[in-house]
Coordinates of C-alpha atoms and ligand atoms in Angstrom, one line a residue:
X1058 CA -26.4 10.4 30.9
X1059 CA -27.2 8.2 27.9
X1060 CA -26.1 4.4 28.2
X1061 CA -25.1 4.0 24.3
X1062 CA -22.5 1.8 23.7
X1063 CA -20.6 0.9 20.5
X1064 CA -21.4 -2.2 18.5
X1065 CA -18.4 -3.4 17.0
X1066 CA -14.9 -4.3 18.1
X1067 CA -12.7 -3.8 20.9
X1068 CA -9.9 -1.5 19.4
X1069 CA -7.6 -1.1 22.9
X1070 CA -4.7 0.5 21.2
X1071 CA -6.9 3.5 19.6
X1072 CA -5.0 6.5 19.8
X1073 CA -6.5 8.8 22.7
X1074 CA -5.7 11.7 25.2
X1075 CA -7.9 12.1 27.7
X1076 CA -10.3 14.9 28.0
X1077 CA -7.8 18.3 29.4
X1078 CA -8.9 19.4 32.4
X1079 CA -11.1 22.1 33.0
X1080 CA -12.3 21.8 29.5
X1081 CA -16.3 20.7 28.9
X1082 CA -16.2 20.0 25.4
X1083 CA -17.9 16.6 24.3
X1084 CA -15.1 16.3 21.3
X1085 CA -11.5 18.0 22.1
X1086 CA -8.8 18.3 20.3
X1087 CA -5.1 16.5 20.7
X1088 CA -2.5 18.5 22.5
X1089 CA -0.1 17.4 19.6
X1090 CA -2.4 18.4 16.9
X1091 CA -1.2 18.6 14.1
X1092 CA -0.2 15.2 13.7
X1093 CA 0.5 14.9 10.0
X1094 CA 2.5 17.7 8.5
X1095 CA 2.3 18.9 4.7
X1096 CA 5.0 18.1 4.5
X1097 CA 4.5 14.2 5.1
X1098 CA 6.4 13.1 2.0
X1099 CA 9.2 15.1 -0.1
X1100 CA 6.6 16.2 -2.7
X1101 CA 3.4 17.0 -0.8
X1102 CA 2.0 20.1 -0.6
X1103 CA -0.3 19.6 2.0
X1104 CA -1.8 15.9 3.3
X1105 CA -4.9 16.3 4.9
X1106 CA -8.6 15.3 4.5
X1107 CA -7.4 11.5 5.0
X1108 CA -8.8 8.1 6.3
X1109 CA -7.0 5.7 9.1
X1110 CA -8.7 2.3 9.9
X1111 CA -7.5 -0.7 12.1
X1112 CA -5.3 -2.5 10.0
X1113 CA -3.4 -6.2 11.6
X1114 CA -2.6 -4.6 14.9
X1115 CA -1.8 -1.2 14.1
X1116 CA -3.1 1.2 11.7
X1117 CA -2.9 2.1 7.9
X1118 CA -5.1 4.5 5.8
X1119 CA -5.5 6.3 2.0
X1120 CA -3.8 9.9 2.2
X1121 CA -5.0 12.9 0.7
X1122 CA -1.5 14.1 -0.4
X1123 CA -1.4 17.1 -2.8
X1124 CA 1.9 17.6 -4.8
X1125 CA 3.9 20.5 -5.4
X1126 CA 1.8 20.8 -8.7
X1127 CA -1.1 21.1 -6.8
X1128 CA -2.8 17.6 -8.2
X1129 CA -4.5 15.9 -6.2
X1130 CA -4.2 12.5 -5.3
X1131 CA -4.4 9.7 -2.8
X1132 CA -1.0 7.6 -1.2
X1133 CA -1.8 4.5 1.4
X1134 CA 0.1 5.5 4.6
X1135 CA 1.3 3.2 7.8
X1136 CA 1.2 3.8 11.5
X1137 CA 2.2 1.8 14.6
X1138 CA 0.1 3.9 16.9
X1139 CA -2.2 5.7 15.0
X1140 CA -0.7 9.4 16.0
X1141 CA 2.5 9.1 13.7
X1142 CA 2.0 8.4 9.9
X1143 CA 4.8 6.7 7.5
X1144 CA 2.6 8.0 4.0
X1145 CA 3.8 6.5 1.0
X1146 CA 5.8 8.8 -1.5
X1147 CA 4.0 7.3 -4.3
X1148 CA 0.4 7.8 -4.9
X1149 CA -1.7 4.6 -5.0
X1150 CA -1.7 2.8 -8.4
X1151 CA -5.0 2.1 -9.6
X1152 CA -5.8 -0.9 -10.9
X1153 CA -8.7 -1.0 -13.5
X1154 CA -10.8 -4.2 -13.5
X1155 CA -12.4 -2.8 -16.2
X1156 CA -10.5 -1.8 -19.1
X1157 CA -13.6 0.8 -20.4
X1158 CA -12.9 2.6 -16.9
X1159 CA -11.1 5.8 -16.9
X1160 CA -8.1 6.2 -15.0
X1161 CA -9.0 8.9 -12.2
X1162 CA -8.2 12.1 -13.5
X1163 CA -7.8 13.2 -9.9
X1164 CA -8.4 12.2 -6.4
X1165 CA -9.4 13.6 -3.1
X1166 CA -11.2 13.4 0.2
X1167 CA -10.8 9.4 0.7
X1168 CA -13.5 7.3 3.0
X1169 CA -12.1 4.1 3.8
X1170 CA -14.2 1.4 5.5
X1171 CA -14.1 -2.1 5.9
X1172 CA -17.1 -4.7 5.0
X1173 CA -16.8 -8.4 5.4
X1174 CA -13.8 -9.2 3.8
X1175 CA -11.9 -6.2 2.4
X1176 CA -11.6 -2.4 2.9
X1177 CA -13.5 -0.4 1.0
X1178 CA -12.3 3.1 -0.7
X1179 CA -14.2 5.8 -1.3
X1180 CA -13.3 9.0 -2.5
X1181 CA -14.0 12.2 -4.7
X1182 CA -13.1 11.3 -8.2
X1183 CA -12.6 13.3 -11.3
X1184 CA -14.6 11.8 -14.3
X1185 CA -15.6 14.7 -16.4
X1186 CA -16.4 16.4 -13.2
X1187 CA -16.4 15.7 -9.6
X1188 CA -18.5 12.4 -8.4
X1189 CA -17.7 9.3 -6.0
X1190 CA -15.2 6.6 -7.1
X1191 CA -15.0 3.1 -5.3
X1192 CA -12.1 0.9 -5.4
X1193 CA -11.0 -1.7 -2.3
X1194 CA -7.5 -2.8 -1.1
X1195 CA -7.0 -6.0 1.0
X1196 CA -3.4 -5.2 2.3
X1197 CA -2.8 -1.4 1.4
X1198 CA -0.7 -2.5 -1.4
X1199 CA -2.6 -3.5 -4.1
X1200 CA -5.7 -1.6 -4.9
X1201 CA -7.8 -2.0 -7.0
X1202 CA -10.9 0.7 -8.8
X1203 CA -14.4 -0.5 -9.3
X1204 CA -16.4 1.8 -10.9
X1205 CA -17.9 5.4 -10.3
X1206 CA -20.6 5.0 -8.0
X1207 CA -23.0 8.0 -9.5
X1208 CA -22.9 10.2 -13.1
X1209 CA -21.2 13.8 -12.0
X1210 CA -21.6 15.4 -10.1
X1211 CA -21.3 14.2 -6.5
X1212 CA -18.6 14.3 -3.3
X1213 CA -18.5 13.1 0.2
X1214 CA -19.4 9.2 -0.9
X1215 CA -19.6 7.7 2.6
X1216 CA -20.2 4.0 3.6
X1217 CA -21.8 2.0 6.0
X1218 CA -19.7 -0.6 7.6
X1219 CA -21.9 -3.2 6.9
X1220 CA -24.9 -4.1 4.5
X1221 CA -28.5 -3.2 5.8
X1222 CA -31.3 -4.6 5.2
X1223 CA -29.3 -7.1 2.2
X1224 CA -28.0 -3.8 0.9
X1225 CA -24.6 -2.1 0.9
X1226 CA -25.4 2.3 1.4
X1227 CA -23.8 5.0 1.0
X1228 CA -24.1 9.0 2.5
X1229 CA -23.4 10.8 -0.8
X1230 CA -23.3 14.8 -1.6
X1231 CA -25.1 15.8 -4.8
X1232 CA -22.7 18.8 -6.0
X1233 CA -21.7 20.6 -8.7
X1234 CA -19.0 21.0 -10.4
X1235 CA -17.6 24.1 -9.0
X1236 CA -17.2 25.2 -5.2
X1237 CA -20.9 24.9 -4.7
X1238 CA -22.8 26.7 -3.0
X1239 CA -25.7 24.3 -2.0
X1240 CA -25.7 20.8 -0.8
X1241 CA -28.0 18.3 1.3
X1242 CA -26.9 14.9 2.4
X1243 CA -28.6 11.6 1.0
X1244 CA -28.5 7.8 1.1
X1245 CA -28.2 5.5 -2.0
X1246 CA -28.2 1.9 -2.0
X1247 CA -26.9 -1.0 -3.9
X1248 CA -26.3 -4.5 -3.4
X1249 CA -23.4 -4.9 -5.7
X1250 CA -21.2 -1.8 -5.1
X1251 CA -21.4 -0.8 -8.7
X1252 CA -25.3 -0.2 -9.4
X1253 CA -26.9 2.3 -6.7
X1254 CA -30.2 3.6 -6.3
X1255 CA -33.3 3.1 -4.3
X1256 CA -32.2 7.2 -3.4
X1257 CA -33.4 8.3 0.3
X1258 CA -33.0 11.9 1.5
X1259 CA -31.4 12.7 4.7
X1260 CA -31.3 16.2 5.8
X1261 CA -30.8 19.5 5.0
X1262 CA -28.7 22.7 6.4
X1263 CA -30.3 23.7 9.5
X1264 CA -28.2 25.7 11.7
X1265 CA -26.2 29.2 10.8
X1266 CA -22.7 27.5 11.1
X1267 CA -24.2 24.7 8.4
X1268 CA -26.3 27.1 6.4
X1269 CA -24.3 27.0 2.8
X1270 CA -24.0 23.3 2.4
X1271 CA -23.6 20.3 4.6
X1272 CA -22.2 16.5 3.7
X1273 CA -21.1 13.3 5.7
X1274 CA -18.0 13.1 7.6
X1275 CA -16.6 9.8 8.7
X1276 CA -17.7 6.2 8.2
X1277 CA -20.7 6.5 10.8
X1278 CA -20.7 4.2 13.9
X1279 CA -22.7 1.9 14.8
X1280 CA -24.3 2.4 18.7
X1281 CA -26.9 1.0 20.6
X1282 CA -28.7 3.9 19.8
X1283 CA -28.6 4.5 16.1
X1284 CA -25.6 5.5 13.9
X1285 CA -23.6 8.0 14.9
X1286 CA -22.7 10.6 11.8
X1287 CA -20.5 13.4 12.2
X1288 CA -21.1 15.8 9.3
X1289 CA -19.5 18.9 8.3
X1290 CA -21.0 21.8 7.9
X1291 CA -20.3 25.2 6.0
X1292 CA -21.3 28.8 6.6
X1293 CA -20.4 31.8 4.0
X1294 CA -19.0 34.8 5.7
X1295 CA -17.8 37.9 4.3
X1296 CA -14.4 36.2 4.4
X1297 CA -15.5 32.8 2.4
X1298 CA -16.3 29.5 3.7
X1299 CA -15.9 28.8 7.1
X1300 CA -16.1 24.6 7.8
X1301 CA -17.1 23.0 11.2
X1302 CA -18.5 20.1 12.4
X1303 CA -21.9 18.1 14.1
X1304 CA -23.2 15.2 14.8
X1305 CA -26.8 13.5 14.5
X1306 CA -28.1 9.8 15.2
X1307 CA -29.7 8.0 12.3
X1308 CA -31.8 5.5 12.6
X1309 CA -30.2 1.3 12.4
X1310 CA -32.6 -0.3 9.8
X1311 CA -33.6 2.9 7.8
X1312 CA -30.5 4.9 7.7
X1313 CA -32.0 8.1 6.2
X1314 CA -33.9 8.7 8.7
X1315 CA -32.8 11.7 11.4
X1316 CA -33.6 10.4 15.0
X1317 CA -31.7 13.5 16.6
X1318 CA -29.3 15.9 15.5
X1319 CA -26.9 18.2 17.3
X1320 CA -28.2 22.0 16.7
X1321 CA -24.7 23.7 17.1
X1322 CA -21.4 22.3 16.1
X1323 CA -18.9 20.5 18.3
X1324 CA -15.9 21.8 16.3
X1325 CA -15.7 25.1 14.5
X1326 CA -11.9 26.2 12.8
X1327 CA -10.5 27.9 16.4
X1328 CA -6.9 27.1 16.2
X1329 CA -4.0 28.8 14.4
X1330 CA -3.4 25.4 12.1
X1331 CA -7.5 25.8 11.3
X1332 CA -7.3 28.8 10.5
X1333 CA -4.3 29.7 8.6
X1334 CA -3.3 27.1 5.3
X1335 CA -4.1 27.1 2.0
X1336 CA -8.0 27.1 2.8
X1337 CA -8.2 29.2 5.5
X1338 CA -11.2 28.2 8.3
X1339 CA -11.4 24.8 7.8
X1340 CA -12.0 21.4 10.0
X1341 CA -13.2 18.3 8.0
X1342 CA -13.5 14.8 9.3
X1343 CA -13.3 11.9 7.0
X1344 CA -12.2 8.7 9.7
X1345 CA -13.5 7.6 12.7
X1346 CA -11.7 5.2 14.7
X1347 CA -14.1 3.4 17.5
X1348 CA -13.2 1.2 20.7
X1349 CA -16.2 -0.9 21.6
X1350 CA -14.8 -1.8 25.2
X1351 CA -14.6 1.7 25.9
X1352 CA -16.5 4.1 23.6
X1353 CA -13.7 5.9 23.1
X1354 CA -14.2 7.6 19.5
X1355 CA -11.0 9.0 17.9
X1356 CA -11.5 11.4 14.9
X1357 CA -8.9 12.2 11.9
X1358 CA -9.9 15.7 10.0
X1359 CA -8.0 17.7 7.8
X1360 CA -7.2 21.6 9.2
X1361 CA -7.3 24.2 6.9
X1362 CA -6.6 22.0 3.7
X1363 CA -3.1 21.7 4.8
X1364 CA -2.1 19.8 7.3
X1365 CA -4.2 16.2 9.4
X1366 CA -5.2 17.0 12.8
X1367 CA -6.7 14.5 15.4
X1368 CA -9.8 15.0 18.4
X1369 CA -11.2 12.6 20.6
X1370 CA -14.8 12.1 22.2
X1371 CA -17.0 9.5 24.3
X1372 CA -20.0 7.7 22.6
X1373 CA -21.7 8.1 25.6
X1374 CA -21.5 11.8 26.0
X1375 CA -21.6 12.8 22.5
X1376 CA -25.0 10.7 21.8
X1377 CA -26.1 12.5 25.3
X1378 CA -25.8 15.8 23.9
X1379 CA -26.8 14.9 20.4
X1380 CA -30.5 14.1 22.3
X1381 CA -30.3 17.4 24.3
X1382 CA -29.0 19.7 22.1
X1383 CA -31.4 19.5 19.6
X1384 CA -33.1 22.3 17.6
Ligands
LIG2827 C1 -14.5 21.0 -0.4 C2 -13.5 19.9 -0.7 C3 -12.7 19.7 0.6 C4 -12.1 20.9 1.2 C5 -13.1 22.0 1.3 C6 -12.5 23.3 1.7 O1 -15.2 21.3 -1.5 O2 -12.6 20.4 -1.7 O3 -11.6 18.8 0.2 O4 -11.5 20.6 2.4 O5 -13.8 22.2 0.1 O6 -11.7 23.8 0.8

């Protein structure tokens, strides 16, 4: 069994349920799953695809929370214990630093993840196409948008939780502008949050289950053995897209490069509320939450474009099988 610990913070309140027994799965689901309902506010159509953090004792996170006209935007949401969600009504009201910015035409799939001294948001943002947007929020009231990140077109802008090497970096998703059909995952980096560059590759598709396109999942977390990203993964079958999930360790001080990656996935759309919502067959993670005491990992990912489900692993067994389940 693998030692690796967590660097980072005790975070004793995460929200957890031990593993069920009889079951042998390194990541399981909650027996309460789904936790957020599409129905989270009066006009949501679905709220899913979200991002919780620690936030002054309890918890509080940026929402994906489609309307009932099917736009797509983002609300801050509260929660004392990390399992039920107070979302805002109101989508979050940009504020533009820069005049010259466009307002976000729309928003989806949030990152949020705090640096130093504020949390950072990232999400898919329209500008003439999809690419990454970055704003911050110190208090989940007032938020404010920085800039795009990268020229069209791009999802899946994910962050480090702190600067390596001098440098802020960023998982990213070169796309295009419809549901593509490709996609590999790489690093950009920047050391003002508005210019990046200094682009590394990361990896490609590999397995069946990831074959179509792959792209970063949550904030990855930082172990003693590397950072721990889980990805998602998509495979076409005759039905359409079917979205799972992985993990693979990168390496501290040169984040781009692969140290080991899990060969199959860890979670693949098997239940009901996966498999049955306005996207049929899918499971996508986009928050982490991380107990350094005792490497307890707690994931948020959206089910089936619908609804906000929740599963739980142990940074000790899921770096074990990352090493021994390797291609
Ligand atoms: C992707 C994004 C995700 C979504 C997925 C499945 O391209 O739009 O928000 O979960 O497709 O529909």
């Amino acid at each position: 069994m693998s030692s690796a610990k967590i660097i980072g913070s005790p975070l004793p309140n995460i929200p957890w349920e031990d593993r069920p027994e009889g079951c042998s799965d390194v990541v399981w689901r909650y027996s309460g799953n789904p936790i957020i309902p599409r129905n989270a506010t009066p006009t949501s159509n679905s709220v899913f695809n979200s991002a919780a953090v620690p936030y002054r004792g309890k918890f509080a996170g940026v929402f994906r929370a489609d309307t009932r006209t099917r736009h797509m935007q983002l609300n801050a949401g509260f929660s004392d214990d990390g399992f039920r969600w107070r979302i805002n009504p109101d989508p979050i009201q940009w504020i533009l630093d820069d005049p010259e910015l466009e307002y976000p035409h729309y928003l989806y799939d949030p990152r949020v993840c705090w640096i130093e001294d504020r949390y950072w948001v990232t999400w898919c943002n329209g500008f003439h196409g999809p690419t990454i947007g970055i704003g911050y929020t110190r208090d989940f009231q007032e938020f404010h948008f920085l800039e795009n990140a990268y020229v069209p077109f791009n999802r899946n802008g994910v962050l480090f939780p702190r600067k390596i090497n001098g440098r802020f970096m960023m998982l990213n998703r070169p796309s295009d502008n419809g549901h593509t059909p490709f996609g590999e995952i790489f690093l950009s980096q920047s050391e003002d949050m508005i210019h990046w560059g200094r682009h590394r590759w990361v990896m490609r598709p590999q397995q069946a289950w990831e074959s179509t396109k792959i792209g970063p999942g949550p904030v990855p977390i930082e172990t003693t053995e590397g950072w721990l990203m889980f990805h998602h993964g998509v495979l076409t079958s005759c039905n359409g897209f079917v979205y799972a999930w992985g993990a693979t360790l990168l390496d501290l001080d040169k984040p781009w490069k692969v140290i080991a990656r899990g060969a199959p996935y860890l979670i693949a759309p098997w239940m009901p509320y996966e498999q049955v919502g306005d996207v049929p067959n899918v499971t996508f993670p986009c928050a982490a939450l991380a107990d350094a005491d005792t490497g307890r990992i707690t994931v948020y990912y959206g089910c089936a474009d619908t609804v906000t489900g929740l599963a739980f692993c142990k940074v000790d067994e899921v770096v074990d099988w990352v090493r021994k389940n390797q291609a």
